[in-house]
Tab-separated table of C-alpha atoms and ligand atoms in Angstrom:
chain	number	residue	atom	x	y	z
A	1	MET	CA	18.376	22.117	-26.177
A	2	ILE	CA	18.018	18.472	-27.202
A	3	ASP	CA	16.591	17.015	-24.031
A	4	LEU	CA	17.449	13.327	-23.679
A	5	ARG	CA	17.204	13.165	-19.879
A	6	SER	CA	13.853	11.403	-19.766
A	7	ASP	CA	10.637	10.724	-21.635
A	8	THR	CA	8.867	12.552	-18.784
A	9	VAL	CA	9.859	15.824	-20.468
A	10	THR	CA	7.285	15.230	-23.213
A	11	ARG	CA	4.705	17.991	-23.412
A	12	PRO	CA	0.969	17.321	-23.733
A	13	THR	CA	-0.427	17.300	-27.272
A	14	GLU	CA	-3.030	19.821	-28.478
A	15	ALA	CA	-5.645	17.054	-28.264
A	16	MET	CA	-4.698	16.481	-24.617
A	17	LEU	CA	-4.982	20.170	-23.777
A	18	GLU	CA	-8.353	20.302	-25.504
A	19	SER	CA	-9.612	17.264	-23.580
A	20	MET	CA	-8.362	18.771	-20.301
A	21	ARG	CA	-10.446	21.894	-20.910
A	22	GLU	CA	-13.526	19.765	-21.524
A	23	ALA	CA	-13.001	17.345	-18.626
A	24	THR	CA	-15.410	16.826	-15.739
A	25	PHE	CA	-14.631	18.203	-12.276
A	26	GLY	CA	-16.132	15.605	-9.950
A	27	ASP	CA	-14.471	14.891	-6.606
A	28	ASP	CA	-12.755	11.568	-7.208
A	29	SER	CA	-12.685	10.684	-3.523
A	30	ARG	CA	-16.293	11.689	-2.739
A	31	ASP	CA	-18.847	10.900	-5.463
A	32	GLY	CA	-16.284	9.904	-8.079
A	33	ASP	CA	-15.356	11.611	-11.321
A	34	ALA	CA	-16.531	10.350	-14.704
A	35	THR	CA	-13.281	11.156	-16.546
A	36	VAL	CA	-11.107	9.467	-13.909
A	37	GLN	CA	-13.406	6.436	-13.988
A	38	LYS	CA	-13.134	6.273	-17.765
A	39	LEU	CA	-9.318	6.302	-17.628
A	40	GLU	CA	-9.315	3.654	-14.897
A	41	GLN	CA	-11.578	1.420	-16.939
A	42	MET	CA	-9.470	1.865	-20.086
A	43	ALA	CA	-6.327	1.067	-18.097
A	44	ALA	CA	-7.920	-2.087	-16.693
A	45	GLU	CA	-8.914	-3.188	-20.207
A	46	ARG	CA	-5.470	-2.441	-21.650
A	47	THR	CA	-3.778	-4.500	-18.930
A	48	GLY	CA	-6.375	-7.281	-18.790
A	49	LYS	CA	-7.208	-6.629	-15.141
A	50	GLU	CA	-10.584	-6.079	-13.472
A	51	ALA	CA	-10.047	-2.565	-12.178
A	52	GLY	CA	-7.680	0.385	-11.987
A	53	ALA	CA	-6.923	3.300	-9.661
A	54	PHE	CA	-5.448	6.576	-10.934
A	55	MET	CA	-2.326	7.666	-9.029
A	56	PRO	CA	-0.234	10.851	-9.091
A	57	SER	CA	3.005	8.985	-9.940
A	58	GLY	CA	4.625	5.662	-10.690
A	59	THR	CA	6.407	5.794	-7.350
A	60	MET	CA	3.113	6.098	-5.516
A	61	ALA	CA	1.510	3.353	-7.600
A	62	ASN	CA	4.387	1.044	-6.631
A	63	LEU	CA	4.192	2.066	-2.975
A	64	VAL	CA	0.440	1.498	-2.853
A	65	ALA	CA	0.904	-1.892	-4.539
A	66	MET	CA	3.341	-2.945	-1.785
A	67	LEU	CA	1.089	-1.695	0.989
A	68	THR	CA	-1.900	-3.496	-0.512
A	69	HIS	CA	-0.199	-6.837	-1.187
A	70	ALA	CA	2.046	-7.256	1.827
A	71	GLN	CA	1.892	-7.117	5.605
A	72	ARG	CA	4.470	-5.058	7.498
A	73	GLY	CA	7.555	-7.113	8.235
A	74	GLY	CA	7.256	-9.322	5.147
A	75	GLU	CA	10.010	-9.585	2.587
A	76	VAL	CA	9.847	-8.357	-1.003
A	77	LEU	CA	12.053	-10.053	-3.587
A	78	LEU	CA	13.079	-7.924	-6.531
A	79	GLU	CA	15.886	-7.648	-9.037
A	80	GLU	CA	18.771	-5.783	-7.424
A	81	GLY	CA	18.910	-3.043	-10.072
A	82	SER	CA	15.186	-2.340	-9.933
A	83	HIS	CA	13.932	1.238	-9.934
A	84	THR	CA	12.032	0.588	-6.721
A	85	LEU	CA	15.217	-0.394	-4.844
A	86	ASN	CA	17.447	2.229	-6.394
A	87	ALA	CA	15.364	5.307	-7.048
A	88	GLU	CA	12.264	5.356	-4.876
A	89	LEU	CA	14.083	6.512	-1.747
A	90	GLY	CA	13.473	3.468	0.404
A	91	GLY	CA	9.683	3.801	0.576
A	92	ILE	CA	9.586	0.016	0.543
A	93	ALA	CA	11.100	-0.046	4.062
A	94	GLY	CA	10.553	3.478	5.346
A	95	VAL	CA	6.886	3.781	4.458
A	96	ALA	CA	5.570	0.276	3.686
A	97	GLY	CA	7.525	-1.307	6.574
A	98	LEU	CA	8.753	-4.168	4.404
A	99	PHE	CA	12.119	-5.852	4.195
A	100	TYR	CA	13.581	-6.506	0.775
A	101	ARG	CA	16.148	-8.728	-0.818
A	102	GLY	CA	17.754	-7.823	-4.128
A	103	ILE	CA	18.054	-10.827	-6.421
A	104	PRO	CA	20.972	-10.698	-8.883
A	105	GLY	CA	19.848	-10.520	-12.472
A	106	LYS	CA	20.837	-10.115	-16.070
A	107	ARG	CA	19.308	-7.271	-18.065
A	108	GLY	CA	16.697	-6.827	-15.362
A	109	ALA	CA	15.655	-10.479	-15.263
A	110	MET	CA	16.112	-12.058	-11.830
A	111	ASP	CA	18.165	-15.232	-11.710
A	112	VAL	CA	15.346	-17.736	-11.335
A	113	ALA	CA	17.445	-20.367	-9.527
A	114	THR	CA	18.387	-17.795	-6.873
A	115	LEU	CA	14.790	-16.633	-6.651
A	116	ARG	CA	13.666	-20.235	-6.109
A	117	GLU	CA	16.185	-20.667	-3.274
A	118	THR	CA	15.252	-17.333	-1.697
A	119	ILE	CA	11.464	-17.641	-1.591
A	120	ARG	CA	10.528	-18.981	1.829
A	121	PRO	CA	7.550	-19.284	4.110
A	122	THR	CA	7.119	-17.376	7.351
A	123	ALA	CA	8.128	-19.463	10.346
A	124	ARG	CA	8.774	-18.843	14.003
A	125	ASN	CA	12.342	-17.813	13.324
A	126	GLN	CA	12.137	-16.862	9.671
A	127	MET	CA	10.814	-13.877	7.793
A	128	GLY	CA	8.629	-15.056	4.927
A	129	THR	CA	8.390	-13.793	1.352
A	130	ALA	CA	5.441	-11.443	1.027
A	131	LEU	CA	5.742	-10.259	-2.565
A	132	VAL	CA	7.688	-10.909	-5.754
A	133	TRP	CA	8.390	-7.921	-8.015
A	134	MET	CA	9.298	-7.500	-11.664
A	135	GLU	CA	10.043	-4.416	-13.777
A	136	ASN	CA	9.374	-4.327	-17.513
A	137	SER	CA	10.895	-2.496	-19.314
A	138	HIS	CA	13.842	-2.268	-16.935
A	139	ASN	CA	15.106	1.252	-16.406
A	140	ARG	CA	18.647	0.735	-15.086
A	141	SER	CA	19.360	-2.013	-17.619
A	142	GLY	CA	18.920	0.505	-20.430
A	143	GLY	CA	15.262	-0.229	-21.112
A	144	ALA	CA	15.866	-3.991	-21.379
A	145	VAL	CA	12.772	-6.093	-21.827
A	146	LEU	CA	11.962	-9.160	-19.732
A	147	PRO	CA	11.064	-12.052	-22.050
A	148	LEU	CA	7.538	-13.392	-21.579
A	149	GLY	CA	8.922	-16.873	-20.813
A	150	HIS	CA	10.929	-15.448	-17.912
A	151	MET	CA	7.909	-13.579	-16.590
A	152	ARG	CA	5.799	-16.732	-16.758
A	153	GLU	CA	8.446	-18.723	-14.889
A	154	VAL	CA	8.672	-16.136	-12.110
A	155	TYR	CA	4.899	-15.869	-11.857
A	156	GLU	CA	4.388	-19.623	-11.680
A	157	LEU	CA	7.154	-20.018	-9.125
A	158	ALA	CA	5.626	-17.350	-6.874
A	159	HIS	CA	2.141	-18.757	-7.304
A	160	GLU	CA	3.213	-22.291	-6.387
A	161	LYS	CA	4.075	-20.719	-3.017
A	162	SER	CA	0.933	-18.519	-2.939
A	163	ILE	CA	2.953	-15.311	-3.155
A	164	PRO	CA	1.534	-12.362	-5.104
A	165	VAL	CA	3.471	-10.752	-7.968
A	166	HIS	CA	3.585	-7.067	-8.877
A	167	LEU	CA	4.809	-5.684	-12.189
A	168	ASP	CA	6.318	-2.209	-12.270
A	169	GLY	CA	5.355	-1.443	-15.853
A	170	ALA	CA	6.155	2.269	-15.821
A	171	ARG	CA	6.977	1.723	-19.526
A	172	LEU	CA	4.701	-1.290	-20.043
A	173	PHE	CA	3.686	-0.305	-23.566
A	174	ASN	CA	7.318	0.098	-24.629
A	175	ALA	CA	7.952	-3.426	-23.367
A	176	ALA	CA	4.884	-4.734	-25.181
A	177	HIS	CA	6.013	-3.167	-28.474
A	178	ALA	CA	9.491	-4.636	-28.127
A	179	LEU	CA	8.039	-8.065	-27.371
A	180	GLY	CA	5.559	-7.824	-30.232
A	181	ALA	CA	2.848	-8.698	-27.714
A	182	ALA	CA	-0.255	-7.017	-26.370
A	183	ALA	CA	0.170	-5.264	-23.018
A	184	THR	CA	-2.329	-7.774	-21.594
A	185	GLU	CA	0.111	-10.577	-22.470
A	186	VAL	CA	2.871	-8.880	-20.483
A	187	ALA	CA	0.625	-7.989	-17.543
A	188	ARG	CA	-0.931	-11.449	-17.265
A	189	HIS	CA	2.220	-12.672	-15.506
A	190	ALA	CA	1.478	-10.448	-12.520
A	191	ASP	CA	-1.413	-9.981	-10.092
A	192	SER	CA	-1.047	-6.218	-10.193
A	193	VAL	CA	0.590	-3.873	-12.656
A	194	CYS	CA	1.137	-0.156	-12.895
A	195	PHE	CA	2.048	1.970	-15.886
A	196	CYS	CA	2.723	5.688	-16.352
A	197	VAL	CA	0.892	7.952	-18.781
A	198	SER	CA	3.417	10.689	-17.912
A	199	LYS	CA	6.429	9.181	-19.687
A	200	GLY	CA	6.630	8.397	-23.412
A	201	LEU	CA	2.839	8.593	-23.642
A	202	SER	CA	3.191	12.376	-23.138
A	203	ALA	CA	0.462	13.121	-20.584
A	204	PRO	CA	1.620	15.654	-17.970
A	205	VAL	CA	0.926	13.602	-14.820
A	206	GLY	CA	-0.165	10.202	-13.642
A	207	SER	CA	0.007	6.443	-13.458
A	208	VAL	CA	-2.626	3.763	-13.116
A	209	LEU	CA	-2.408	0.773	-10.777
A	210	CYS	CA	-4.463	-2.200	-12.006
A	211	GLY	CA	-5.486	-5.502	-10.473
A	212	SER	CA	-8.510	-7.419	-9.246
A	213	LYS	CA	-11.565	-5.475	-8.042
A	214	ALA	CA	-10.896	-6.443	-4.423
A	215	PHE	CA	-7.214	-5.457	-4.699
A	216	ILE	CA	-8.019	-2.061	-6.196
A	217	GLU	CA	-10.675	-1.373	-3.575
A	218	ARG	CA	-8.076	-1.908	-0.831
A	219	ALA	CA	-5.507	0.054	-2.847
A	220	ARG	CA	-7.813	3.085	-2.880
A	221	ALA	CA	-7.669	3.182	0.912
A	222	TYR	CA	-3.848	3.012	0.911
A	223	ARG	CA	-3.730	5.694	-1.784
A	224	ARG	CA	-5.666	7.924	0.577
A	225	MET	CA	-3.350	7.027	3.452
A	226	VAL	CA	-0.249	8.165	1.552
A	227	GLY	CA	-1.913	11.362	0.357
A	228	GLY	CA	-2.707	10.310	-3.192
A	229	ASN	CA	-6.352	11.361	-3.330
A	230	MET	CA	-6.416	13.966	-6.063
A	231	ARG	CA	-9.991	15.272	-5.765
A	232	GLN	CA	-10.828	17.048	-9.082
A	233	ALA	CA	-8.435	14.944	-11.107
A	234	GLY	CA	-10.625	14.932	-14.246
A	235	PRO	CA	-8.332	17.139	-16.384
A	236	LEU	CA	-5.299	14.975	-15.574
A	237	ALA	CA	-7.217	11.805	-16.355
A	238	ALA	CA	-8.495	13.368	-19.600
A	239	ALA	CA	-4.911	13.787	-20.833
A	240	GLY	CA	-4.229	10.189	-19.782
A	241	ILE	CA	-7.153	8.964	-21.875
A	242	VAL	CA	-5.836	10.764	-24.965
A	243	ALA	CA	-2.403	9.330	-24.184
A	244	LEU	CA	-3.770	5.783	-24.263
A	245	GLU	CA	-5.833	6.473	-27.368
A	246	THR	CA	-3.201	8.227	-29.463
A	247	MET	CA	0.317	7.742	-28.107
A	248	VAL	CA	0.815	3.998	-27.641
A	249	ASP	CA	1.391	3.042	-31.273
A	250	ARG	CA	3.951	5.767	-31.922
A	251	LEU	CA	6.307	4.510	-29.152
A	252	VAL	CA	7.899	2.333	-31.797
A	253	GLU	CA	9.336	5.535	-33.352
A	254	ASP	CA	11.167	6.244	-30.084
A	255	HIS	CA	12.648	2.746	-30.189
A	256	GLN	CA	13.914	3.350	-33.725
A	257	THR	CA	15.454	6.688	-32.730
A	258	ALA	CA	17.123	5.064	-29.722
A	259	LYS	CA	18.586	2.344	-31.940
A	260	ARG	CA	19.888	4.967	-34.381
A	261	LEU	CA	21.547	6.845	-31.525
A	262	ALA	CA	23.106	3.627	-30.192
A	263	GLU	CA	24.454	2.781	-33.636
A	264	GLY	CA	25.951	6.279	-33.945
A	265	LEU	CA	27.640	6.013	-30.562
A	266	HIS	CA	28.830	2.466	-31.233
A	267	ARG	CA	30.609	3.717	-34.357
A	268	ILE	CA	32.556	6.171	-32.172
A	269	ASP	CA	33.725	3.425	-29.818
A	270	ALA	CA	32.315	-0.069	-29.415
A	271	SER	CA	32.740	0.087	-25.633
A	272	LEU	CA	30.072	2.784	-25.348
A	273	VAL	CA	27.012	0.705	-26.189
A	274	ASP	CA	25.997	-2.432	-28.009
A	275	PRO	CA	23.088	-1.417	-30.299
A	276	ARG	CA	21.809	-5.011	-30.293
A	277	GLU	CA	20.980	-4.535	-26.627
A	278	VAL	CA	18.843	-1.458	-27.235
A	279	GLU	CA	15.301	-2.799	-27.232
A	280	THR	CA	13.198	0.226	-26.302
A	281	ASN	CA	13.685	4.001	-25.859
A	282	LEU	CA	16.500	3.994	-23.274
A	283	VAL	CA	20.180	3.879	-24.197
A	284	ARG	CA	22.679	3.184	-21.445
A	285	VAL	CA	26.117	4.426	-22.445
A	286	GLU	CA	29.259	3.303	-20.604
A	287	VAL	CA	31.912	6.041	-20.538
A	288	ARG	CA	34.397	4.283	-18.236
A	289	LYS	CA	36.984	3.893	-21.021
A	290	SER	CA	37.262	7.693	-21.276
A	291	GLY	CA	38.353	7.817	-17.625
A	292	ARG	CA	35.892	10.651	-17.119
A	293	ARG	CA	32.808	10.421	-14.954
A	294	ALA	CA	29.285	10.506	-16.323
A	295	ALA	CA	28.652	13.826	-14.535
A	296	GLN	CA	31.521	15.424	-16.481
A	297	TRP	CA	30.156	14.046	-19.749
A	298	SER	CA	26.747	15.398	-18.883
A	299	ALA	CA	28.194	18.875	-18.198
A	300	ASP	CA	30.197	18.868	-21.462
A	301	LEU	CA	27.223	17.720	-23.532
A	302	LYS	CA	25.154	20.499	-22.004
A	303	GLN	CA	27.674	23.010	-23.360
A	304	LYS	CA	26.957	21.557	-26.790
A	305	GLY	CA	23.190	21.804	-26.392
A	306	MET	CA	22.298	18.269	-25.225
A	307	LEU	CA	20.812	17.359	-21.868
A	308	VAL	CA	21.688	13.842	-20.741
A	309	ALA	CA	21.445	12.377	-17.234
A	310	PRO	CA	24.100	10.245	-15.537
A	311	CYS	CA	22.645	6.947	-14.303
A	312	ASP	CA	25.807	5.593	-12.661
A	313	ILE	CA	29.294	6.922	-11.940
A	314	TYR	CA	30.490	5.895	-15.391
A	315	ALA	CA	27.208	5.525	-17.278
A	316	LEU	CA	24.856	7.958	-18.988
A	317	ARG	CA	21.229	7.334	-19.876
A	318	PHE	CA	19.891	8.778	-23.126
A	319	VAL	CA	16.106	8.631	-23.471
A	320	THR	CA	14.312	9.170	-26.769
A	321	HIS	CA	10.744	10.442	-26.942
A	322	ARG	CA	8.193	12.309	-29.044
A	323	HIS	CA	10.295	15.483	-29.332
A	324	ILE	CA	13.449	13.702	-30.472
A	325	GLY	CA	13.911	12.932	-34.148
A	326	ALA	CA	16.625	11.334	-36.283
A	327	ALA	CA	18.382	14.697	-36.813
A	328	ASP	CA	18.571	15.253	-33.041
A	329	VAL	CA	20.221	11.923	-32.342
A	330	ASP	CA	22.637	12.378	-35.267
A	331	GLN	CA	23.620	15.794	-33.885
A	332	THR	CA	24.044	14.254	-30.443
A	333	ALA	CA	26.281	11.487	-31.774
A	334	SER	CA	28.424	14.087	-33.637
A	335	ALA	CA	28.823	16.203	-30.505
A	336	PHE	CA	29.703	13.094	-28.530
A	337	ALA	CA	32.310	12.115	-31.145
A	338	GLU	CA	34.045	15.505	-30.835
A	339	LEU	CA	34.192	15.201	-27.058
A	340	TRP	CA	35.369	11.587	-27.268
A	341	LYS	CA	38.283	12.592	-29.495
A	342	LYS	CA	39.383	15.162	-26.951
A	343	SER	CA	39.015	12.849	-23.964
B	401	PLP	C1	10.652	1.559	-13.859
B	401	PLP	C2	10.131	2.780	-13.171
B	401	PLP	N1	9.279	2.640	-12.155
B	401	PLP	C3	8.763	3.700	-11.512
B	401	PLP	C4	9.113	4.982	-11.883
B	401	PLP	C5	8.566	6.142	-11.089
B	401	PLP	O1	7.683	6.924	-11.800
B	401	PLP	P1	7.375	8.431	-11.296
B	401	PLP	O2	8.522	9.259	-11.745
B	401	PLP	O3	6.086	8.762	-11.982
B	401	PLP	O4	7.239	8.378	-9.811
B	401	PLP	C6	10.011	5.187	-12.931
B	401	PLP	C7	10.413	6.548	-13.334
B	401	PLP	O5	11.262	6.751	-14.149
B	401	PLP	C8	10.540	4.052	-13.598
B	401	PLP	O6	11.416	4.167	-14.608
């Protein structure tokens, strides 16, 4: 099977497995664990923040960020297609007790004029903005990358009003590659940032939330509250360390493979995808013109040996990663072409 459902399907490398066997087994929530601490420090350095806290998932890192930044009843402003609003099962309201307002955006970038009008202070009869949120790269917009100028504008706007900013950087290093910038340059436009080692970086589990020392100290308490204390997490952190050391630079290969796939699909029908819009390792493919739903396309592609996930009623998301090469995407485009002819 050619598995294009997600970059989370990547398997750990031999070097990761080796490092997991050699990892320390300290209790991270009691005396601390040296391997976890090393990963947290590396993550802080890579994002230009003071400290980091290892988390079991990106969803939990985001949830803990909300809990740490904002008081119950405050309002979070985030782009309306954000992963947090659409795929994290309402933790923002149900667990963190926050209200939210989706801001319309283009390719994941909030409309700044609307954001400016929507930010407001708490008053007797008015719920105030507690947190501003960005996502880079942006999952539902097909891995679109927020330009640094946009991020700076949002950050400055929020800071003028003394509102903290969080960056969901699940694929932060993909965004950095696409921008030709260091990850620190992307993360500097946010007070806190999280990224996943479990996606294109190929580690089996984990994300790191980074921010100031005081923020991370408070975040550790919220992590415990939501059940994220992992105890002997050394082996997981060990794989994360190898991921940061060896897997960041190769992400560019996934971007090239994604572009090749988009070009192949575009040749079949221009309505499917515009390759110029493919900036990272996600390819959003619109199948509306076929009149068939994404779920049907997914089932038909499976028959041909390709796993692809629907991301909307009429859209599929193809994700390239370490186990997908040029031959795989060419085969996928050929299979798609045969099905397209029949549809
Ligand atoms: C932008 C974004 N944020 C957060 C997450 C959640 O990460 P996890 O699956 O580790 O909870 C994802 C997962 O795909 C994502 O794409």
